Coordinates of C-alpha atoms and ligand atoms in Angstrom, one line a residue:
M1 CA -29.4 -6.2 32.9
T2 CA -29.9 -8.9 30.3
E3 CA -27.3 -10.3 28.0
Q4 CA -29.0 -8.5 25.2
D5 CA -28.4 -5.1 26.9
T6 CA -24.7 -5.8 27.4
A7 CA -24.0 -7.4 24.0
P8 CA -21.6 -5.4 21.9
P9 CA -23.1 -3.6 18.9
H10 CA -23.4 -5.9 15.9
F11 CA -23.1 -5.0 12.2
R12 CA -23.4 -7.0 9.0
V13 CA -20.0 -5.7 7.9
A14 CA -17.1 -4.2 9.8
I15 CA -14.4 -2.5 7.8
I16 CA -11.0 -1.6 9.2
G17 CA -9.2 1.5 7.9
T18 CA -10.1 4.7 6.1
G19 CA -7.6 4.6 3.3
F20 CA -8.6 4.0 -0.3
A21 CA -9.5 0.4 0.6
G22 CA -11.7 1.2 3.6
I23 CA -13.4 4.2 2.1
G24 CA -13.9 2.5 -1.3
T25 CA -15.5 -0.5 0.3
A26 CA -17.9 1.5 2.4
V27 CA -18.9 3.6 -0.6
R28 CA -19.5 0.5 -2.8
L29 CA -21.5 -1.3 0.0
K30 CA -23.7 1.7 0.5
Q31 CA -24.3 2.1 -3.2
A32 CA -25.4 -1.6 -3.2
G33 CA -27.9 -0.8 -0.4
L34 CA -25.9 -2.2 2.5
D35 CA -25.9 0.4 5.2
D36 CA -25.5 -1.8 8.2
L37 CA -21.7 -1.3 8.5
V38 CA -19.1 0.2 10.7
V39 CA -15.7 1.5 9.8
L40 CA -13.0 1.2 12.5
E41 CA -10.1 3.6 12.3
R42 CA -7.2 3.9 14.8
A43 CA -6.4 7.5 13.8
D44 CA -8.6 10.6 14.3
D45 CA -9.1 11.3 10.7
I46 CA -9.7 9.7 7.3
G47 CA -6.9 9.2 4.9
G48 CA -4.6 6.2 5.5
T49 CA -1.3 6.6 3.6
W50 CA -2.2 10.1 2.7
R51 CA -3.0 11.2 6.2
D52 CA 0.2 9.6 7.6
N53 CA 2.9 10.5 5.0
T54 CA 3.2 14.2 5.4
Y55 CA 7.0 14.4 4.7
P56 CA 8.2 17.3 2.5
G57 CA 7.7 16.5 -1.2
A58 CA 5.2 13.6 -0.6
A59 CA 3.2 12.9 -3.8
C60 CA 1.9 10.0 -5.7
D61 CA 4.1 8.5 -8.4
V62 CA 1.3 7.1 -10.5
P63 CA -0.6 10.0 -12.3
S64 CA -3.5 11.3 -10.3
H65 CA -6.1 10.6 -13.1
L66 CA -5.4 7.0 -12.6
Y67 CA -4.4 7.1 -8.9
S68 CA -8.0 7.8 -7.8
F69 CA -11.4 6.0 -7.6
S70 CA -13.0 5.1 -11.0
F71 CA -16.3 6.3 -9.5
A72 CA -15.0 9.6 -8.3
P73 CA -12.9 11.4 -10.9
N74 CA -11.4 14.7 -9.8
P75 CA -11.1 17.3 -12.5
A76 CA -9.4 19.6 -10.0
W77 CA -6.0 17.8 -9.6
S78 CA -3.4 20.5 -9.6
R79 CA -0.6 18.4 -11.1
S80 CA -0.3 15.1 -12.9
F81 CA 1.4 13.7 -9.8
S82 CA -0.6 15.5 -7.1
P83 CA 0.9 16.3 -3.7
Q84 CA -0.1 14.6 -0.5
P85 CA -2.4 17.3 0.9
E86 CA -4.6 17.1 -2.3
I87 CA -4.9 13.3 -2.2
W88 CA -5.7 13.5 1.5
D89 CA -8.4 16.1 0.8
Y90 CA -9.7 14.0 -2.1
L91 CA -10.2 11.0 0.2
R92 CA -12.0 13.1 2.9
R93 CA -14.2 14.6 0.2
V94 CA -15.2 11.2 -1.2
A95 CA -16.0 9.9 2.3
K96 CA -18.1 13.0 3.0
D97 CA -19.9 13.1 -0.4
H98 CA -20.9 9.4 -0.1
D99 CA -22.0 9.7 3.5
V100 CA -19.4 7.3 4.9
V101 CA -18.1 9.6 7.7
R102 CA -21.1 8.8 10.0
H103 CA -20.1 5.1 9.9
V104 CA -16.5 5.7 11.0
R105 CA -15.4 5.2 14.6
F106 CA -12.2 7.1 15.0
G107 CA -9.7 6.3 17.7
H108 CA -10.7 2.6 17.4
A109 CA -7.5 0.6 16.9
V110 CA -8.3 -3.0 16.3
T111 CA -6.3 -5.2 18.6
A112 CA -7.9 -8.6 18.0
A113 CA -10.6 -10.2 15.8
H114 CA -11.8 -13.7 16.9
W115 CA -14.0 -15.9 14.7
E116 CA -16.9 -17.2 16.8
P117 CA -18.0 -20.4 15.0
G118 CA -21.2 -20.8 17.1
A119 CA -22.5 -17.5 16.2
N120 CA -20.8 -17.3 12.7
R121 CA -19.5 -13.9 13.3
W122 CA -16.3 -11.9 14.2
R123 CA -15.8 -10.5 17.6
I124 CA -13.6 -7.5 17.2
E125 CA -11.7 -5.9 20.1
T126 CA -10.7 -2.3 19.7
S127 CA -9.1 0.4 21.8
G128 CA -12.6 1.9 21.8
G129 CA -14.6 -1.2 22.8
T130 CA -15.9 -4.4 21.3
V131 CA -18.1 -4.8 18.2
T132 CA -19.3 -7.9 16.4
A133 CA -19.8 -8.3 12.7
Q134 CA -20.8 -11.1 10.4
F135 CA -18.3 -10.1 7.8
L136 CA -14.9 -8.4 8.4
V137 CA -13.1 -6.5 5.7
S138 CA -9.5 -5.5 6.4
G139 CA -8.5 -2.3 4.7
C140 CA -5.4 -2.0 7.0
G141 CA -3.1 -1.3 4.1
G142 CA 0.0 -2.9 2.8
L143 CA 2.2 0.1 3.6
A144 CA 0.6 1.4 6.9
D145 CA 3.0 0.3 9.6
P146 CA 6.5 1.8 9.3
A147 CA 9.5 -0.5 9.6
I148 CA 12.6 0.7 11.4
P149 CA 15.6 -1.6 11.3
N150 CA 16.8 -3.0 14.5
L151 CA 20.2 -1.3 14.4
P152 CA 22.6 -2.0 17.2
G153 CA 22.9 1.0 19.4
L154 CA 19.8 2.9 18.1
G155 CA 18.3 3.1 21.5
T156 CA 21.3 5.0 22.8
F157 CA 21.1 7.8 20.2
R158 CA 20.8 11.1 22.0
G159 CA 19.4 13.1 19.0
T160 CA 16.0 12.9 17.2
V161 CA 14.9 9.8 15.4
F162 CA 11.8 9.4 13.2
H163 CA 10.4 7.5 10.2
S164 CA 9.4 9.4 7.1
A165 CA 5.8 8.1 7.6
R166 CA 5.6 9.8 11.0
W167 CA 7.4 13.1 10.0
R168 CA 8.4 15.3 13.0
H169 CA 7.2 18.7 11.8
D170 CA 8.1 20.1 15.2
H171 CA 11.7 19.3 14.6
D172 CA 13.2 22.1 12.5
L173 CA 15.9 20.7 10.3
T174 CA 17.6 24.0 9.6
G175 CA 21.3 23.8 10.2
R176 CA 21.1 20.1 11.4
R177 CA 23.5 17.3 10.7
V178 CA 21.2 14.6 9.4
A179 CA 21.5 10.9 8.6
V180 CA 18.9 9.6 6.1
V181 CA 18.7 5.8 6.1
G182 CA 17.2 4.3 3.0
T183 CA 16.9 5.3 -0.6
G184 CA 13.4 4.2 -1.5
A185 CA 10.4 6.0 -2.9
S186 CA 9.9 8.3 0.1
A187 CA 13.6 9.3 0.5
V188 CA 13.8 10.1 -3.2
Q189 CA 11.0 12.6 -2.6
F190 CA 12.1 14.2 0.7
V191 CA 15.9 14.3 0.3
P192 CA 15.8 17.1 -2.3
R193 CA 13.4 19.1 -0.1
I194 CA 15.5 18.9 3.1
Q195 CA 19.0 19.2 1.4
P196 CA 18.9 23.0 1.1
R197 CA 18.0 23.4 4.8
V198 CA 20.4 21.1 6.6
E199 CA 24.0 21.7 7.3
R200 CA 25.1 18.2 6.4
L201 CA 23.2 15.2 4.9
H202 CA 24.6 11.7 5.0
L203 CA 22.6 9.4 2.9
F204 CA 23.0 5.8 4.0
Q205 CA 22.3 3.7 1.0
R206 CA 22.1 -0.1 0.9
T207 CA 21.1 -0.5 -2.7
P208 CA 20.7 2.4 -5.2
P209 CA 17.4 2.7 -7.0
W210 CA 16.9 3.1 -10.8
I211 CA 15.6 6.6 -11.4
I212 CA 13.9 8.0 -14.5
P213 CA 12.6 11.5 -15.1
R214 CA 9.2 12.6 -13.6
H215 CA 7.0 14.1 -16.3
D216 CA 5.0 16.3 -13.9
R217 CA 2.7 18.9 -15.4
D218 CA 0.5 21.7 -14.0
L219 CA -3.1 20.8 -14.6
T220 CA -4.8 23.9 -13.4
G221 CA -4.8 25.7 -16.8
P222 CA -6.6 24.6 -20.0
E223 CA -6.4 20.9 -19.1
G224 CA -8.3 21.3 -15.9
W225 CA -10.8 23.6 -17.6
L226 CA -11.4 20.9 -20.2
Y227 CA -11.9 18.1 -17.6
R228 CA -14.4 20.2 -15.7
R229 CA -16.5 20.9 -18.8
L230 CA -16.0 17.6 -20.6
P231 CA -15.7 14.7 -18.1
I232 CA -15.2 12.3 -21.0
A233 CA -11.8 14.0 -21.7
Q234 CA -10.6 13.0 -18.3
Q235 CA -11.9 9.5 -18.8
I236 CA -9.9 9.3 -22.0
A237 CA -6.8 10.6 -20.2
R238 CA -7.2 8.0 -17.4
K239 CA -7.6 5.2 -19.9
S240 CA -4.5 6.2 -21.9
I241 CA -2.4 6.4 -18.7
Y242 CA -3.8 3.0 -17.7
W243 CA -2.9 1.3 -21.0
G244 CA 0.5 3.0 -21.1
R245 CA 1.2 1.6 -17.7
E246 CA -0.1 -1.9 -18.6
S247 CA 2.6 -2.0 -21.3
Y248 CA 5.3 -2.1 -18.5
I249 CA 4.2 -5.7 -17.8
L250 CA 5.8 -6.7 -21.1
G251 CA 9.2 -5.8 -19.5
F252 CA 8.4 -6.8 -15.9
V253 CA 6.7 -10.1 -16.6
T254 CA 6.8 -11.2 -20.2
N255 CA 10.4 -10.5 -21.2
P256 CA 12.6 -8.9 -18.5
R257 CA 15.4 -8.4 -21.0
I258 CA 13.4 -5.4 -22.3
M259 CA 14.4 -3.7 -19.0
K260 CA 18.0 -3.4 -20.3
G261 CA 16.6 -0.6 -22.5
V262 CA 15.1 1.1 -19.5
A263 CA 18.5 0.8 -17.8
A264 CA 20.2 2.6 -20.6
L265 CA 17.7 5.4 -20.4
A266 CA 18.0 5.6 -16.6
R267 CA 21.8 5.7 -16.9
F268 CA 21.6 8.5 -19.4
N269 CA 19.4 10.4 -16.9
M270 CA 22.0 9.9 -14.2
H271 CA 24.9 11.0 -16.5
R272 CA 23.0 14.3 -17.3
H273 CA 22.9 15.2 -13.6
V274 CA 25.9 13.5 -11.9
K275 CA 29.3 14.3 -13.4
D276 CA 31.5 12.8 -10.7
P277 CA 32.4 9.2 -11.8
E278 CA 32.9 8.1 -8.2
L279 CA 29.4 9.2 -7.2
R280 CA 27.9 7.7 -10.4
A281 CA 29.5 4.4 -9.5
K282 CA 27.8 4.5 -6.1
L283 CA 24.5 5.4 -7.6
T284 CA 24.5 2.8 -10.4
P285 CA 22.4 -0.3 -9.5
S286 CA 23.6 -3.7 -10.3
Y287 CA 20.2 -5.3 -10.9
L288 CA 17.6 -4.9 -13.7
P289 CA 15.2 -1.9 -13.4
G290 CA 11.8 -3.0 -12.1
C291 CA 13.3 -5.6 -9.8
K292 CA 13.0 -2.9 -7.1
R293 CA 10.4 -0.2 -7.8
I294 CA 11.6 2.2 -10.5
L295 CA 11.5 5.7 -9.0
L296 CA 10.6 9.0 -10.7
S297 CA 12.5 12.2 -9.9
N298 CA 14.0 15.2 -11.5
D299 CA 15.6 16.7 -8.4
Y300 CA 17.1 13.7 -6.5
Y301 CA 20.3 13.3 -8.4
P302 CA 21.0 17.1 -8.5
A303 CA 20.5 17.2 -4.7
L304 CA 23.1 14.5 -4.2
T305 CA 25.7 16.5 -6.1
R306 CA 25.4 19.4 -3.6
P307 CA 28.5 20.0 -1.4
N308 CA 26.6 19.3 1.9
V309 CA 25.5 15.8 0.8
E310 CA 27.4 12.6 1.1
V311 CA 26.2 9.2 -0.1
V312 CA 27.5 6.4 2.1
S313 CA 27.3 2.9 0.5
G314 CA 26.6 -0.3 2.2
G315 CA 24.0 0.7 4.7
V316 CA 24.4 1.2 8.5
A317 CA 26.5 -1.0 10.8
R318 CA 25.5 0.6 14.1
V319 CA 24.5 3.8 15.9
T320 CA 26.3 5.5 18.8
P321 CA 24.9 8.2 21.1
D322 CA 25.8 10.8 18.6
S323 CA 26.8 9.2 15.3
V324 CA 26.0 6.7 12.7
V325 CA 28.6 4.1 11.8
A326 CA 29.0 2.6 8.3
P327 CA 30.0 -1.0 7.7
D328 CA 33.7 0.1 7.0
G329 CA 33.8 1.5 10.6
T330 CA 33.7 5.2 9.5
E331 CA 31.6 7.4 11.7
R332 CA 29.3 10.4 10.9
A333 CA 28.4 12.7 13.7
V334 CA 24.7 13.6 13.4
D335 CA 21.9 15.0 15.6
T336 CA 19.0 13.6 13.6
I337 CA 18.3 10.2 12.0
I338 CA 15.4 9.9 9.5
F339 CA 14.4 6.5 8.4
G340 CA 13.1 6.1 4.9
T341 CA 13.1 2.3 5.4
G342 CA 9.6 1.3 4.3
F343 CA 6.9 -0.7 5.9
H344 CA 6.0 -4.1 7.3
V345 CA 4.9 -5.6 3.9
T346 CA 5.6 -9.4 3.9
D347 CA 4.5 -9.6 7.6
P348 CA 1.2 -7.7 7.6
P349 CA 0.3 -6.7 11.2
V350 CA -3.3 -7.7 10.6
A351 CA -2.3 -11.3 10.5
S352 CA -1.0 -11.1 14.1
W353 CA -4.4 -10.3 15.5
V354 CA -6.9 -12.2 13.4
Y355 CA -7.7 -15.5 15.1
D356 CA -9.4 -18.6 13.7
A357 CA -12.0 -20.7 15.6
E358 CA -9.2 -22.5 17.5
G359 CA -7.6 -19.2 18.6
V360 CA -4.6 -19.4 16.2
P361 CA -3.5 -16.1 14.7
L362 CA -3.3 -16.0 10.9
A363 CA 0.4 -15.1 11.1
E364 CA 1.1 -18.5 12.8
R365 CA -0.9 -20.4 10.2
W366 CA 0.7 -18.5 7.3
G367 CA 4.3 -18.6 8.5
E368 CA 6.6 -16.9 5.9
D369 CA 4.6 -17.7 2.8
I370 CA 1.5 -15.6 3.1
E371 CA -1.2 -16.5 0.6
A372 CA -4.9 -16.1 0.0
L373 CA -7.5 -17.1 -2.5
R374 CA -7.6 -14.4 -5.2
G375 CA -5.5 -12.3 -2.9
T376 CA -8.5 -11.7 -0.6
T377 CA -9.8 -14.7 1.4
V378 CA -8.0 -17.2 3.5
A379 CA -8.8 -20.9 4.3
G380 CA -9.6 -21.3 8.0
Y381 CA -10.7 -17.7 8.5
P382 CA -14.4 -17.5 7.3
N383 CA -16.1 -14.2 6.3
L384 CA -12.8 -12.4 6.2
F385 CA -11.7 -10.3 3.3
I386 CA -8.2 -8.8 3.2
L387 CA -7.8 -5.9 0.8
S388 CA -4.2 -5.3 -0.4
G389 CA -3.7 -8.9 0.6
P390 CA -1.0 -11.3 -0.6
N391 CA 0.1 -10.8 -4.2
T392 CA -2.2 -7.9 -4.9
G393 CA 0.3 -5.1 -5.2
P394 CA 1.0 -3.5 -8.5
G395 CA 4.6 -3.1 -9.6
H396 CA 3.6 -0.9 -12.5
T397 CA 0.2 0.8 -12.0
S398 CA -2.2 2.3 -9.5
Q399 CA -2.9 0.2 -6.4
V400 CA -6.4 1.8 -6.3
F401 CA -7.2 -0.1 -9.5
L402 CA -6.4 -3.4 -7.8
I403 CA -8.2 -2.4 -4.6
E404 CA -11.3 -1.6 -6.6
A405 CA -11.1 -5.1 -8.2
Q406 CA -10.9 -6.6 -4.7
I407 CA -13.9 -4.5 -3.5
A408 CA -15.9 -5.8 -6.5
Y409 CA -15.1 -9.3 -5.4
V410 CA -16.2 -8.6 -1.8
L411 CA -19.4 -7.1 -3.1
Q412 CA -20.1 -10.2 -5.3
A413 CA -19.5 -12.5 -2.3
L414 CA -21.8 -10.5 0.0
K415 CA -24.5 -10.4 -2.6
Y416 CA -24.2 -14.1 -3.1
A417 CA -24.4 -14.6 0.6
A418 CA -27.5 -12.4 0.9
R419 CA -29.3 -14.0 -2.1
N420 CA -28.6 -17.6 -0.9
R421 CA -29.0 -17.0 2.9
V422 CA -25.4 -18.0 3.4
D423 CA -23.9 -16.8 6.7
R424 CA -20.5 -18.4 6.4
L425 CA -18.2 -18.6 3.5
E426 CA -14.7 -20.0 3.7
P427 CA -12.3 -20.7 0.9
R428 CA -11.5 -24.4 0.2
R429 CA -7.9 -25.2 0.8
E430 CA -7.6 -26.9 -2.5
A431 CA -8.9 -23.8 -4.3
Q432 CA -6.5 -21.5 -2.4
A433 CA -3.6 -23.9 -3.2
A434 CA -4.5 -24.0 -6.9
Y435 CA -4.7 -20.3 -7.1
N436 CA -1.4 -19.8 -5.5
A437 CA 0.3 -22.4 -7.6
M438 CA -0.9 -20.3 -10.6
V439 CA 0.6 -17.1 -9.0
R440 CA 3.9 -18.9 -8.4
R441 CA 4.0 -20.1 -12.0
K442 CA 3.4 -16.6 -13.3
M443 CA 5.9 -15.1 -10.9
A444 CA 8.7 -17.5 -11.8
G445 CA 10.2 -15.6 -14.8
T446 CA 9.4 -12.0 -13.7
V447 CA 12.0 -9.3 -13.2
W448 CA 11.0 -9.3 -9.5
V449 CA 12.6 -12.7 -8.9
T450 CA 15.1 -12.9 -11.8
G451 CA 16.3 -9.3 -11.8
G452 CA 19.1 -9.8 -9.3
C453 CA 18.0 -7.7 -6.4
D454 CA 16.7 -8.2 -2.8
S455 CA 13.6 -6.0 -2.5
W456 CA 10.8 -5.4 0.0
Y457 CA 8.6 -7.4 -2.3
L458 CA 10.3 -10.6 -1.2
N459 CA 10.0 -12.5 2.0
S460 CA 13.1 -14.0 3.7
K461 CA 12.9 -17.1 1.5
G462 CA 13.1 -14.9 -1.6
R463 CA 9.5 -15.5 -2.6
N464 CA 7.5 -12.6 -3.9
T465 CA 4.3 -12.5 -1.8
T466 CA 3.6 -8.9 -2.5
L467 CA 3.0 -8.3 -6.2
W468 CA 0.4 -9.5 -8.7
P469 CA 2.5 -11.1 -11.4
G470 CA 0.6 -9.9 -14.5
F471 CA -1.5 -7.3 -16.1
S472 CA -3.8 -5.5 -13.7
W473 CA -6.8 -6.3 -15.9
E474 CA -6.0 -9.9 -15.5
F475 CA -6.4 -9.6 -11.7
A476 CA -9.7 -7.7 -12.3
L477 CA -10.9 -10.5 -14.4
R478 CA -10.0 -13.1 -11.8
T479 CA -11.9 -11.2 -9.1
R480 CA -14.8 -10.2 -11.2
R481 CA -17.1 -13.0 -10.1
F482 CA -17.4 -14.8 -6.8
A483 CA -17.1 -18.6 -7.6
P484 CA -19.2 -20.5 -4.9
H485 CA -17.5 -23.8 -5.8
E486 CA -14.3 -22.4 -4.4
Y487 CA -15.9 -22.0 -1.0
H488 CA -17.4 -24.0 1.9
L489 CA -20.8 -22.4 2.3
R490 CA -23.0 -22.6 5.3
K491 CA -26.6 -21.7 5.2
E492 CA -28.2 -19.5 7.9
R493 CA -29.1 -22.1 10.5
V494 CA -28.1 -20.3 13.6
R495 CA -30.5 -17.4 12.9
A496 CA -33.3 -19.9 12.2
G497 CA -32.7 -21.4 15.6
V498 CA -31.2 -24.6 14.3
A499 CA -27.8 -25.6 15.8
A500 CA -25.1 -25.4 13.2
Ligands
LIG1 C1 4.5 7.6 0.6 C2 3.7 6.6 -0.2 C3 3.4 6.9 -1.5 C4 2.6 6.0 -2.3 N1 2.3 6.3 -3.6 C5 1.6 5.5 -4.3 C6 1.3 5.7 -5.7 O1 1.8 6.7 -6.2 N2 0.6 4.8 -6.4 C7 0.2 3.7 -5.8 O2 -0.5 2.9 -6.5 N3 0.4 3.4 -4.5 C8 1.1 4.3 -3.7 N4 1.4 4.0 -2.4 C9 0.8 2.8 -1.8 C10 -0.5 3.2 -1.0 O3 -0.3 2.7 0.3 C11 -1.7 2.6 -1.7 O4 -1.9 3.1 -3.0 C12 -3.1 2.9 -1.0 O5 -3.1 4.2 -0.5 C13 -3.3 1.9 0.1 O6 -4.6 2.1 0.6 P1 -5.2 1.2 1.8 O7 -6.5 1.8 2.1 O8 -5.1 -0.2 1.4 O9 -4.2 1.4 3.0 P2 -3.8 2.7 3.9 O10 -3.9 3.9 3.1 O11 -2.5 2.4 4.4 O12 -4.9 2.7 5.0 C14 -4.9 1.8 6.0 C15 -5.8 2.4 7.2 O13 -6.0 1.4 8.1 C16 -5.8 1.9 9.4 N5 -5.4 0.8 10.3 C17 -4.4 0.0 10.2 N6 -4.3 -0.9 11.2 C18 -5.4 -0.6 11.9 C19 -5.9 -1.2 13.1 N7 -5.3 -2.2 13.7 N8 -7.0 -0.7 13.7 C20 -7.7 0.4 13.1 N9 -7.2 1.0 12.0 C21 -6.1 0.5 11.4 C22 -4.7 3.0 9.2 O14 -4.7 3.9 10.3 C23 -5.1 3.6 7.9 O15 -6.0 4.6 8.0 C24 2.1 4.8 -1.7 C25 2.4 4.5 -0.3 C26 3.2 5.4 0.4 C27 3.5 5.0 1.8

């Protein structure tokens, strides 16, 4: 057998993940005529976030007309904030309609990606075998790997433990004594759904969220009819949601004092539902709204006033074989612990298995302060594009909008490479540094760093490496064109038989 026979399959582009990022990239590449691609997915179906988060009440909190691809409007959304099964179906349908599914290798968890400088390509090791690719696009997601806090004694717990992103549907909660740890976006959605079923629900809260009403509407009636017959009406609805959301930046970034008005509204919302002053005191945040994600709910506060619910402030100190212990030493006997504690955000797992030419993983090069050029490419790691990379998250709008902006950037880069016979592009360190100096300047006065909270947006040094500090259209402008002067470019010499 020759080396040719045993060589792993090679592609022009390898994409990791089948969430909005992976599917969106594959569709756009195919539309641009690039069919030589593979999509590597560790799970056995398409969907990312919307395949994995099946907890009761899971839904988007950005209206569906905006929380969807610009190139694939869906007039059939049932509600303004559509439930998880519909978003999952939508993604599967987009993948099928655009002929992406045949490119996907399911059950292929990527465990390592090594840059091979001699060949100018990535060697990608997966649980299903090795592939090589000239370009690697990570669509591994910013919220794909659940984080469970390392609580003392957790391993000794005799009951059932799970994270909301890996809901145990085989574990009937009827009549159970349940501890819910965390009060973020997922807990606010599932707590009202499980409260009527459980015997007792102890909600361990470290920091209360700001909550405003959720204006959810049925779209199956005349509105849906209109969108099916007059697609432009849906475009207008999408645009008006988009610009309404952009206005939030005036409070988040331009002048955080505006958020005091939002706090007054949110307090009014709480007072309508929570009459007990002691409970209100526990549920009132001490930071400005927006510093942590503002949550939308009409049924969270009412659920917390039910007699079988207790809110425990201060978080969790430790776990025993059959209880959860609060910092004041009081103990709650439970048989189930559900973590709504979020994801690995400031330490993206992808960085631990992407290696540069010297075999150093990106996580080591990055350290705490993860950063990229235009949120997407990283010095030292050629031909790599990280979607939902550092400082690309939206605090106010649809992440799909920012993902599409990144995809447009990837496309520009690949087109440039093809046109100019470039087989290696790598950001210049000075370009990356200048870009991130700009990000830090913009971030300085925002509610995310001045609002007085400790959020999952921040790394352990208190730096916000997660969010884009501005209007989302500004990010789209900055990623609209690939700027060759920001890159070291290498012409195709290996292919022509000339040593690089
Ligand atoms: C419960 C929940 C609700 C949300 N609601 C909203 C919302 O309303 N609005 C909003 O803007 N954002 C929301 N988000 C954020 C959401 O994650 C993004 O909007 C978007 O879905 C991210 O898409 P993605 O493709 O980047 O990542 P993901 O959807 O996370 O997809 C990543 C994919 O990569 C795969 N993968 C990861 N690692 C590997 C590996 N090593 N090998 C192979 N495959 C791998 C995963 O299996 C997964 O399929 C929500 C997130 C959660 C968790």
